[in-house]
XYZ file of C-alpha atoms in Angstrom:
612
model
C 13.338 0.063 33.808
C 14.056 3.278 35.689
C 11.675 4.706 38.275
C 11.241 7.804 36.084
C 9.976 5.742 33.166
C 7.811 3.621 35.438
C 6.123 6.796 36.679
C 5.448 7.946 33.121
C 3.644 4.730 32.263
C 0.818 5.650 34.635
C 0.199 8.869 32.719
C -0.100 7.654 29.111
C -2.382 5.616 26.884
C -1.473 1.974 26.277
C 1.598 1.767 28.527
C 2.291 -1.781 27.286
C 3.731 -0.169 24.141
C 6.763 0.993 26.095
C 7.736 -1.755 28.554
C 9.195 -4.613 26.500
C 9.645 -7.955 28.252
C 7.725 -9.871 25.566
C 8.006 -13.581 24.880
C 10.893 -14.384 22.482
C 12.540 -10.976 22.818
C 16.344 -11.150 22.679
C 18.408 -9.929 25.619
C 22.198 -10.228 25.474
C 25.041 -9.592 27.893
C 26.567 -6.225 27.000
C 30.031 -7.677 27.646
C 29.532 -10.085 24.742
C 28.445 -7.391 22.291
C 30.611 -5.095 20.165
C 27.915 -3.692 17.863
C 24.581 -2.448 19.152
C 21.884 -1.818 16.559
C 18.694 0.120 17.359
C 15.987 -0.951 14.907
C 13.652 2.043 14.820
C 10.162 1.920 13.372
C 8.733 5.443 12.834
C 5.218 4.582 13.917
C 3.457 3.096 16.937
C 4.268 -0.242 18.521
C 1.056 -1.733 17.142
C 2.054 -0.898 13.569
C 5.743 -1.729 13.855
C 5.265 -5.076 15.566
C 3.055 -6.129 12.637
C 5.864 -5.508 10.133
C 7.390 -8.722 8.776
C 10.550 -6.990 7.557
C 11.338 -5.827 11.075
C 10.875 -9.352 12.422
C 13.204 -10.774 9.774
C 16.081 -8.347 10.340
C 15.661 -8.378 14.134
C 16.005 -12.150 14.199
C 18.822 -12.252 11.656
C 20.999 -9.689 13.413
C 20.448 -11.230 16.826
C 21.603 -14.621 15.527
C 24.939 -12.948 14.715
C 27.519 -13.258 17.492
C 28.564 -9.934 18.971
C 25.580 -8.027 17.552
C 22.570 -7.019 19.606
C 19.576 -5.593 17.788
C 16.884 -3.918 19.884
C 13.521 -2.398 18.982
C 12.527 1.269 19.232
C 9.077 2.541 18.282
C 7.717 6.051 17.959
C 5.932 7.143 21.129
C 2.405 8.476 20.828
C 2.002 12.208 21.438
C 1.199 11.884 25.135
C 4.393 9.943 25.840
C 6.549 12.101 23.548
C 5.414 15.244 25.369
C 6.211 13.764 28.757
C 9.648 12.581 27.648
C 10.518 16.127 26.671
C 9.026 17.600 29.849
C 11.047 15.228 32.038
C 14.178 15.270 29.832
C 14.077 11.489 29.471
C 15.633 10.161 26.235
C 13.827 7.666 24.023
C 14.871 4.110 24.888
C 15.065 0.626 23.385
C 12.615 -1.980 24.667
C 15.027 -4.830 25.350
C 17.595 -3.044 27.528
C 15.867 0.210 28.427
C 19.039 2.010 27.286
C 18.784 5.459 25.657
C 19.002 5.682 21.871
C 22.280 7.579 22.134
C 24.075 4.488 23.464
C 23.715 2.586 20.196
C 26.340 2.265 17.483
C 23.931 2.091 14.554
C 20.433 3.565 14.509
C 18.410 2.079 11.670
C 15.004 3.163 10.394
C 12.544 1.144 8.334
C 10.832 3.452 5.820
C 7.791 2.096 4.034
C 5.695 5.281 3.861
C 6.690 8.847 3.057
C 4.420 10.345 5.709
C 6.692 8.842 8.387
C 9.552 11.219 7.563
C 8.880 13.800 10.273
C 8.569 10.988 12.828
C 12.141 9.935 12.015
C 13.347 13.393 13.031
C 11.199 13.333 16.147
C 12.599 9.971 17.262
C 16.183 11.108 16.723
C 15.567 14.286 18.687
C 13.833 12.388 21.497
C 16.898 10.157 21.664
C 19.256 13.135 21.912
C 20.702 12.492 18.434
C 21.430 15.425 16.065
C 18.971 15.129 13.184
C 21.334 16.155 10.361
C 24.095 13.797 9.271
C 26.667 16.609 9.056
C 26.205 17.343 12.775
C 26.984 13.779 13.889
C 30.719 13.296 14.262
C 32.536 9.973 14.580
C 31.204 6.452 14.106
C 28.893 6.494 17.121
C 25.180 6.928 16.334
C 25.462 6.128 12.643
C 21.934 6.715 11.250
C 20.840 4.435 8.400
C 17.628 3.616 6.530
C 16.090 0.765 4.572
C 12.699 -0.046 3.121
C 10.633 0.812 0.067
C 11.103 4.590 0.358
C 14.847 4.262 -0.213
C 14.160 3.957 -3.956
C 13.877 7.767 -3.705
C 15.358 8.780 -0.383
C 16.466 12.204 -1.695
C 13.962 14.203 0.411
C 15.642 12.685 3.502
C 19.204 12.854 2.152
C 20.404 15.400 4.714
C 19.441 13.208 7.663
C 20.835 9.739 6.875
C 24.481 8.716 6.835
C 23.729 5.830 4.495
C 20.801 3.844 3.113
C 20.167 0.287 1.927
C 18.576 -0.116 -1.505
C 16.729 -3.408 -1.890
C 16.510 -6.406 0.413
C 18.519 -6.255 3.609
C 19.202 -9.827 4.680
C 22.749 -9.883 3.264
C 23.755 -6.241 2.913
C 22.904 -5.352 6.523
C 25.343 -7.953 7.836
C 28.023 -6.870 5.347
C 27.695 -3.296 6.560
C 27.878 -4.394 10.200
C 31.046 -6.394 9.450
C 32.646 -3.310 7.891
C 31.517 -1.194 10.837
C 33.181 -3.624 13.239
C 36.451 -3.277 11.342
C 36.173 0.517 11.292
C 35.391 0.641 15.009
C 38.227 -1.716 15.909
C 40.789 0.114 13.762
C 39.655 3.614 14.665
C 38.561 4.832 11.223
C 37.070 8.260 10.755
C 33.416 8.484 9.805
C 34.385 9.817 6.365
C 36.709 6.870 5.707
C 34.026 4.427 6.785
C 31.375 5.995 4.531
C 33.685 5.891 1.512
C 34.274 2.183 2.074
C 30.590 1.513 2.786
C 29.659 3.063 -0.571
C 31.578 0.238 -2.280
C 29.170 -2.367 -0.863
C 26.485 -3.228 -3.376
C 23.134 -1.694 -2.433
C 24.598 0.912 -0.043
C 23.835 4.553 -0.836
C 25.740 7.353 0.914
C 23.888 10.626 0.140
C 26.794 12.873 1.147
C 28.935 11.338 -1.615
C 26.724 12.774 -4.373
C 26.591 16.367 -5.577
C 23.279 17.523 -7.026
C 23.035 20.564 -9.332
C 19.703 22.143 -10.343
C 18.545 23.991 -13.433
C 17.042 27.466 -13.191
C 13.563 25.979 -13.552
C 14.090 23.810 -10.448
C 14.622 20.504 -12.224
C 17.705 18.358 -11.597
C 20.618 19.176 -13.936
C 23.107 16.558 -12.739
C 23.945 14.087 -9.980
C 27.703 13.602 -9.632
C 29.302 10.868 -7.479
C 32.224 11.969 -5.298
C 35.321 10.259 -3.851
C 34.893 6.957 -5.668
C 31.163 6.427 -5.068
C 29.391 4.500 -7.869
C 27.512 6.483 -10.505
C 24.482 4.269 -9.826
C 23.584 2.308 -6.718
C 22.211 -1.091 -7.714
C 19.690 -2.720 -5.415
C 20.401 -5.948 -3.550
C 18.179 -8.997 -3.673
C 18.168 -12.459 -2.144
C 18.387 -14.777 -5.132
C 17.700 -18.114 -3.400
C 14.524 -17.215 -1.531
C 13.988 -20.820 -0.457
C 17.125 -20.588 1.705
C 16.506 -17.029 2.842
C 16.309 -16.408 6.586
C 12.839 -16.503 8.133
C 12.180 -15.817 11.852
C 10.476 -18.878 13.332
C 10.675 -17.455 16.874
C 9.542 -13.840 16.488
C 8.790 -11.597 19.446
C 5.220 -12.154 20.634
C 3.651 -8.831 21.679
C 2.130 -8.573 25.119
C -0.599 -6.218 23.887
C -2.867 -6.236 20.855
C -1.300 -5.179 17.537
C -2.722 -4.562 14.055
C -1.781 -7.948 12.578
C -1.680 -10.310 15.538
C -0.730 -13.473 13.669
C 2.006 -15.411 11.907
C 2.836 -13.991 8.456
C 4.328 -16.553 6.097
C 6.019 -14.931 3.087
C 5.353 -17.254 0.136
C 7.175 -15.236 -2.535
C 8.596 -11.797 -3.251
C 7.613 -9.371 -6.013
C 4.704 -9.963 -8.383
C 4.266 -11.562 -11.801
C 1.836 -8.801 -12.790
C 2.932 -5.498 -14.248
C 0.477 -2.953 -12.874
C 1.826 0.351 -14.117
C 0.973 2.324 -10.975
C 2.392 -0.169 -8.462
C 5.768 0.745 -7.015
C 6.141 -2.402 -4.911
C 5.465 -4.661 -7.882
C 8.120 -2.874 -9.952
C 10.956 -2.324 -7.461
C 10.786 -5.799 -5.900
C 11.346 -7.669 -9.174
C 12.233 -10.411 -10.060
C 9.787 -12.935 -8.561
C 11.327 -15.527 -6.230
C 9.336 -18.309 -4.571
C 9.635 -20.479 -1.509
C 8.906 -24.180 -1.875
C 5.878 -25.813 -0.268
C 8.155 -27.925 1.909
C 10.016 -24.896 3.249
C 6.814 -22.969 3.896
C 5.179 -25.881 5.721
C 8.201 -26.251 7.981
C 8.433 -22.508 8.676
C 4.705 -22.121 9.287
C 4.397 -25.025 11.725
C 7.547 -24.101 13.618
C 6.500 -20.448 13.993
C 3.026 -21.402 15.232
C 4.600 -23.748 17.793
C 7.059 -21.087 18.974
C 4.505 -18.297 19.336
C 1.110 -19.777 20.206
C -0.666 -17.698 17.555
C -4.111 -18.831 16.422
C -3.973 -17.365 12.924
C -1.585 -17.844 10.002
C -1.524 -15.442 7.074
C -0.004 -16.172 3.658
C 1.828 -12.983 2.730
C 2.778 -11.675 -0.725
C 1.765 -8.995 -3.216
C -0.551 -11.496 -4.954
C -0.988 -14.696 -2.956
C -3.288 -16.418 -5.433
C -0.469 -16.288 -8.015
C 1.599 -18.771 -5.998
C 1.868 -21.819 -8.266
C 1.430 -24.457 -5.555
C -1.145 -22.645 -3.431
C -3.528 -25.613 -3.269
C -0.859 -28.026 -2.025
C 0.421 -25.452 0.463
C -3.047 -24.814 1.869
C -3.736 -28.552 2.203
C -0.510 -29.085 4.112
C -1.082 -26.152 6.443
C -4.717 -27.077 7.059
C -3.744 -30.589 8.102
C -1.821 -28.916 10.917
C -4.069 -25.920 11.614
C -7.619 -27.334 11.640
C -7.159 -29.872 14.491
C -5.602 -27.084 16.578
C -8.278 -24.466 15.843
C -5.815 -22.254 13.955
C -7.264 -20.177 11.115
C -5.584 -19.669 7.741
C -6.092 -16.424 5.811
C -5.349 -15.569 2.178
C -5.125 -11.824 1.493
C -4.043 -10.350 -1.846
C -6.463 -12.423 -3.941
C -7.058 -11.661 -7.599
C -10.442 -11.838 -9.281
C -9.035 -13.590 -12.350
C -7.744 -16.662 -10.493
C -10.017 -16.782 -7.447
C -10.593 -20.362 -6.318
C -13.754 -21.121 -4.386
C -12.427 -24.596 -3.647
C -9.365 -23.166 -1.875
C -11.379 -20.494 -0.082
C -13.870 -23.033 1.277
C -11.029 -25.183 2.547
C -9.123 -22.392 4.290
C -12.256 -20.958 5.923
C -13.079 -24.114 7.874
C -11.929 -22.516 11.146
C -13.014 -18.886 10.648
C -14.721 -17.215 7.708
C -13.346 -13.859 6.609
C -14.532 -11.308 4.087
C -13.506 -11.063 0.459
C -11.478 -8.204 -0.971
C -10.762 -7.490 -4.635
C -8.925 -4.556 -6.203
C -10.207 -3.884 -9.734
C -8.538 -0.430 -9.386
C -10.634 1.028 -12.243
C -14.290 0.892 -13.270
C -13.996 0.368 -17.036
C -12.075 -2.113 -19.127
C -10.347 0.684 -21.038
C -9.009 2.089 -17.785
C -7.933 -1.320 -16.513
C -6.033 -1.816 -19.768
C -4.344 1.561 -19.279
C -2.983 0.478 -15.899
C -2.325 -3.108 -17.095
C -4.557 -4.604 -14.424
C -5.321 -7.666 -16.551
C -8.667 -8.281 -14.846
C -11.945 -8.201 -16.762
C -15.408 -7.392 -15.528
C -16.535 -10.930 -16.399
C -13.754 -12.400 -14.255
C -14.679 -10.217 -11.283
C -18.369 -11.035 -11.546
C -17.631 -14.733 -12.008
C -15.594 -14.731 -8.802
C -18.350 -12.868 -6.951
C -20.945 -15.266 -8.301
C -19.020 -18.264 -6.999
C -18.422 -16.582 -3.640
C -22.028 -15.478 -3.120
C -23.363 -18.917 -4.049
C -20.903 -20.377 -1.563
C -22.262 -18.361 1.343
C -20.285 -15.107 1.282
C -22.402 -12.000 1.792
C -19.817 -9.270 1.653
C -17.092 -7.975 -0.622
C -14.751 -4.971 -0.528
C -13.747 -3.340 -3.814
C -10.739 -1.017 -4.064
C -10.297 1.588 -6.808
C -8.165 4.622 -7.620
C -9.343 7.995 -8.855
C -7.204 10.345 -10.930
C -5.367 7.722 -12.970
C -3.756 8.894 -16.237
C -6.333 9.349 -19.055
C -9.274 8.837 -16.636
C -12.585 10.406 -17.763
C -15.917 10.935 -16.032
C -17.168 7.842 -17.849
C -14.456 5.813 -16.116
C -15.452 7.255 -12.728
C -19.119 6.409 -13.250
C -17.957 2.971 -14.388
C -16.913 2.279 -10.792
C -20.502 2.786 -9.665
C -21.816 0.652 -12.508
C -19.445 -2.164 -11.606
C -20.452 -2.009 -7.932
C -24.111 -2.194 -8.932
C -23.381 -5.256 -11.066
C -21.737 -6.908 -8.056
C -24.857 -6.105 -6.015
C -27.071 -7.592 -8.724
C -24.808 -10.628 -8.809
C -25.490 -11.160 -5.094
C -29.233 -10.839 -5.619
C -29.090 -13.471 -8.352
C -26.723 -15.953 -6.698
C -26.676 -15.562 -2.904
C -27.318 -18.812 -1.061
C -28.376 -17.000 2.121
C -30.157 -13.716 1.386
C -31.562 -13.405 4.902
C -28.185 -12.108 6.111
C -28.214 -9.204 3.681
C -25.233 -8.002 1.687
C -22.283 -5.704 2.472
C -20.537 -4.177 -0.529
C -17.904 -1.563 0.241
C -16.336 0.627 -2.426
C -13.153 2.455 -1.437
C -11.196 4.937 -3.525
C -7.808 6.517 -3.040
C -6.155 9.205 -5.106
C -3.586 8.063 -7.657
C -0.069 8.984 -6.550
C 2.672 8.836 -9.212
C 5.562 6.926 -7.679
C 9.238 6.698 -8.672
C 10.452 3.665 -10.639
C 7.047 2.989 -12.194
C 5.810 3.598 -15.760
C 3.661 6.398 -14.317
C 6.549 8.202 -12.583
C 6.300 11.054 -15.111
C 2.544 11.592 -14.672
C 0.814 14.441 -12.865
C -1.428 13.944 -9.875
C -4.837 15.596 -10.254
C -5.522 18.587 -8.010
C -7.357 18.168 -4.722
C -10.322 20.017 -6.158
C -10.489 17.719 -9.183
C -10.151 14.608 -7.020
C -13.045 15.748 -4.820
C -15.125 16.543 -7.904
C -14.667 12.951 -9.017
C -15.492 11.718 -5.502
C -18.786 13.624 -5.596
C -19.474 12.340 -9.107
C -19.047 8.786 -7.872
C -21.084 9.476 -4.734
C -24.007 10.678 -6.853
C -23.698 7.682 -9.163
C -23.881 5.316 -6.176
C -26.806 7.097 -4.500
C -29.376 4.611 -5.798
C -27.388 1.582 -4.580
C -28.395 1.577 -0.908
C -26.475 -1.630 -0.116
C -23.192 -0.125 -1.320
C -21.083 1.814 1.183
C -18.539 4.287 -0.234
C -15.334 5.461 1.475
C -12.593 7.693 0.046
C -9.057 8.616 1.055
C -8.159 12.140 2.156
C -6.918 14.233 -0.775
C -4.870 16.555 1.445
C -2.570 13.766 2.588
C -2.260 12.508 -1.002
C -0.856 15.856 -2.182
C 1.942 15.795 0.393
C 2.623 12.095 -0.132
C 3.028 12.669 -3.871
C 5.343 15.640 -3.293
C 7.508 13.624 -0.909
C 7.516 10.561 -3.154
C 8.833 12.529 -6.157
C 10.896 15.075 -4.264
C 14.576 15.967 -4.406
C 16.981 16.648 -1.563
C 15.980 20.324 -1.277
C 12.891 18.997 0.468
C 14.960 18.031 3.516
C 14.564 21.664 4.594
C 10.771 21.407 4.252
C 10.591 18.211 6.296
C 12.741 19.757 9.025
C 10.603 22.903 9.074
C 7.416 20.845 9.403
C 8.955 18.925 12.299
C 10.233 22.068 14.036
C 6.732 23.564 13.866
C 5.115 20.554 15.498
C 4.883 17.918 12.773
C 5.153 14.252 13.782
C 3.210 11.035 13.271
C 1.932 12.508 9.994
C 0.454 9.184 8.871
C -2.242 9.655 11.537
C -5.127 12.041 10.880
C -4.893 13.268 14.479
C -1.517 14.822 13.717
C -1.531 15.660 10.006
C -1.871 19.342 9.101
C -1.921 20.421 5.460
C -1.536 24.063 6.421
C 1.661 23.271 8.361
C 3.107 21.587 5.260
C 2.069 24.392 2.912
C 3.554 26.979 5.262
C 6.813 25.024 5.431
C 7.006 24.818 1.632
C 6.520 28.600 1.385
C 9.113 29.229 4.094
C 11.660 27.120 2.205
C 10.847 28.662 -1.174
C 9.431 25.464 -2.676
C 6.047 24.477 -4.078
C 4.434 21.055 -3.473
C 2.590 21.351 -6.796
C 5.945 21.466 -8.622
C 6.600 17.950 -7.340
C 3.099 16.450 -7.232
C 0.977 18.077 -9.945
C 3.521 18.572 -12.727
C 3.665 16.117 -15.632
C 7.347 15.603 -16.291
C 8.887 15.328 -19.761
C 10.346 11.880 -20.402
C 13.744 13.459 -21.112
C 13.883 15.146 -17.662
C 16.560 13.865 -15.281
C 14.601 12.545 -12.296
C 15.956 12.966 -8.750
C 16.085 9.184 -8.193
C 17.730 8.038 -11.424
C 21.029 7.170 -9.744
C 19.128 4.459 -7.846
C 18.994 1.274 -9.955
C 16.168 -1.116 -9.031
C 16.897 -3.459 -11.940
C 13.948 -2.359 -14.088
C 15.250 -0.258 -16.957
C 14.157 3.251 -17.853
C 13.440 2.105 -21.408
C 11.048 -0.569 -20.138
C 9.133 2.024 -18.121
C 8.972 4.314 -21.155
C 7.576 1.456 -23.277
C 4.976 0.626 -20.640
C 3.914 4.263 -20.446
C 3.491 4.343 -24.223
C 1.375 1.190 -24.056
C -0.725 2.750 -21.307
C -1.666 5.692 -23.525
C -2.540 3.203 -26.256
C -4.618 1.119 -23.790
C -2.450 -1.899 -24.575
C -1.896 -4.750 -22.149
C 1.421 -6.403 -21.320
C 1.461 -10.097 -20.338
C 2.334 -11.270 -16.867
C 5.855 -12.603 -16.302
C 4.786 -16.240 -16.617
C 2.971 -15.744 -19.913
C 5.858 -13.913 -21.589
C 8.917 -11.895 -20.596
C 8.491 -8.173 -21.200
C 12.225 -7.513 -20.954
C 12.050 -5.259 -17.896
C 15.706 -5.899 -17.044
C 15.222 -7.403 -13.589
C 16.642 -10.750 -14.711
C 20.093 -9.142 -14.753
C 19.939 -9.133 -10.940
C 20.076 -12.946 -11.028
C 23.314 -14.848 -11.526
C 21.850 -16.949 -14.332
C 20.078 -13.988 -15.881
C 16.782 -15.892 -16.113
C 13.619 -15.172 -14.122
C 11.741 -18.196 -12.797
C 8.534 -16.549 -11.591
């Protein structure tokens, strides 16, 4: 590390974020490397190092001969300011080399509010932010992650994007890049060839025309690009790469533990949930594979906590056997086992008591809505009786706290549904009073609400978000309804951020100008309240002649061509239309194991049959 950087570390918060040198990091001889990949996470070290996807792709690429993948995280404001003052470019942790020395610069995008941070990291690294201003193959800027299902608002900044899971397609792209680099291809020739790889989206190879009312009129592929980009998945998840020797951070991070991914996607069909829709179909790992991966990773890292990771962990068929096998290893060594993503309709007190033998954690359930009608609208498939039965078992077993997550502003929601949240929380409180085995400790019931955000590729992608004023009215309505329940604590998500998130989530590529304007006027690290400014965003929209309400608050006709429709996640448009119709009729759809709803995701599998 240079003396200049060393001097900066004495002037900033948490200098350990920027030094590297962690256990299990990968350092290669530059002479043995022909492709250097900078894996950029547009948030702090503590957030990025907790991301399982980053660990997977970091390990996978570094096991490939001739490829060296290094980590780059967004600097906090104090460090970013000093880098600009001293004209020091952003660097990678493993080598300390500037970002501009890398062949491929890849960003993981899981949250729309990280978009301005992408631009800030490129600029700090001395990289032109717009794709058209980067000539040649050097500094190819790519993106992957959940946001790629509608990457149009960032279309002007990325050379190409990966739709779906990256374990195979990333290596295919790197192999093509090696050929292009060796044979001296132009950037244009490389991008045309890259667009032929399944799951690779090249924004510059699509021409978008707009109607006079601002809606999308057409999206036309150019120079041989596919009309639709179909997402990539790993079909045999049991044989999918898993990093058993991940980098161990030398400072505290958000999730300081081993995360064991038991399966991908979700058997449920919640109509608001983007992750549950775009990650289909469900694919599981076997108990044997998970036991081997979990034990090996614990041995190679020294962690004292293991977390079972998925969208709905309690839906794993062999959860009991898996927990027994892991506990046989963990308990004698004082290692705790945690089970997030539990559902109230299949909560098992027996399993929870077994896994909490080392350390007892709190319980979290997400009913999402306060009345059964509303839960049927969103296809939550959880009843009040099931939630209270789970709470009853937990409270009688010694638990004295539960967190309940809900959304406000869902389609068809009424004031009665809002007040229903308070009524449900009060019933949970009464359940504790009736069943708690240790009342001397008191009870902690936390109700949290966030504003509904209509997301692409979901049955609610056509819906309107409620206004900020209406959301806050419902917050105050719920606050008043909870006033008499002194043991219930209520938290709510900021409505200002939700407006911008919704606009970005459903935006088109004209919004690239807005994102750049926000960044040029000081925007960065927008996912943090310390940096977010609604007024800066609204000013940028006005400057660029656009309106965030057009994107966020407008209910879209089903026949409208949506900006993301050339991105194929496997779930058909007709399925989403049917699910929306069922939502307005308050009709439930079964989970994938009870009956197939014909979503279309099975066509992504070679055999055409889901085995969730």
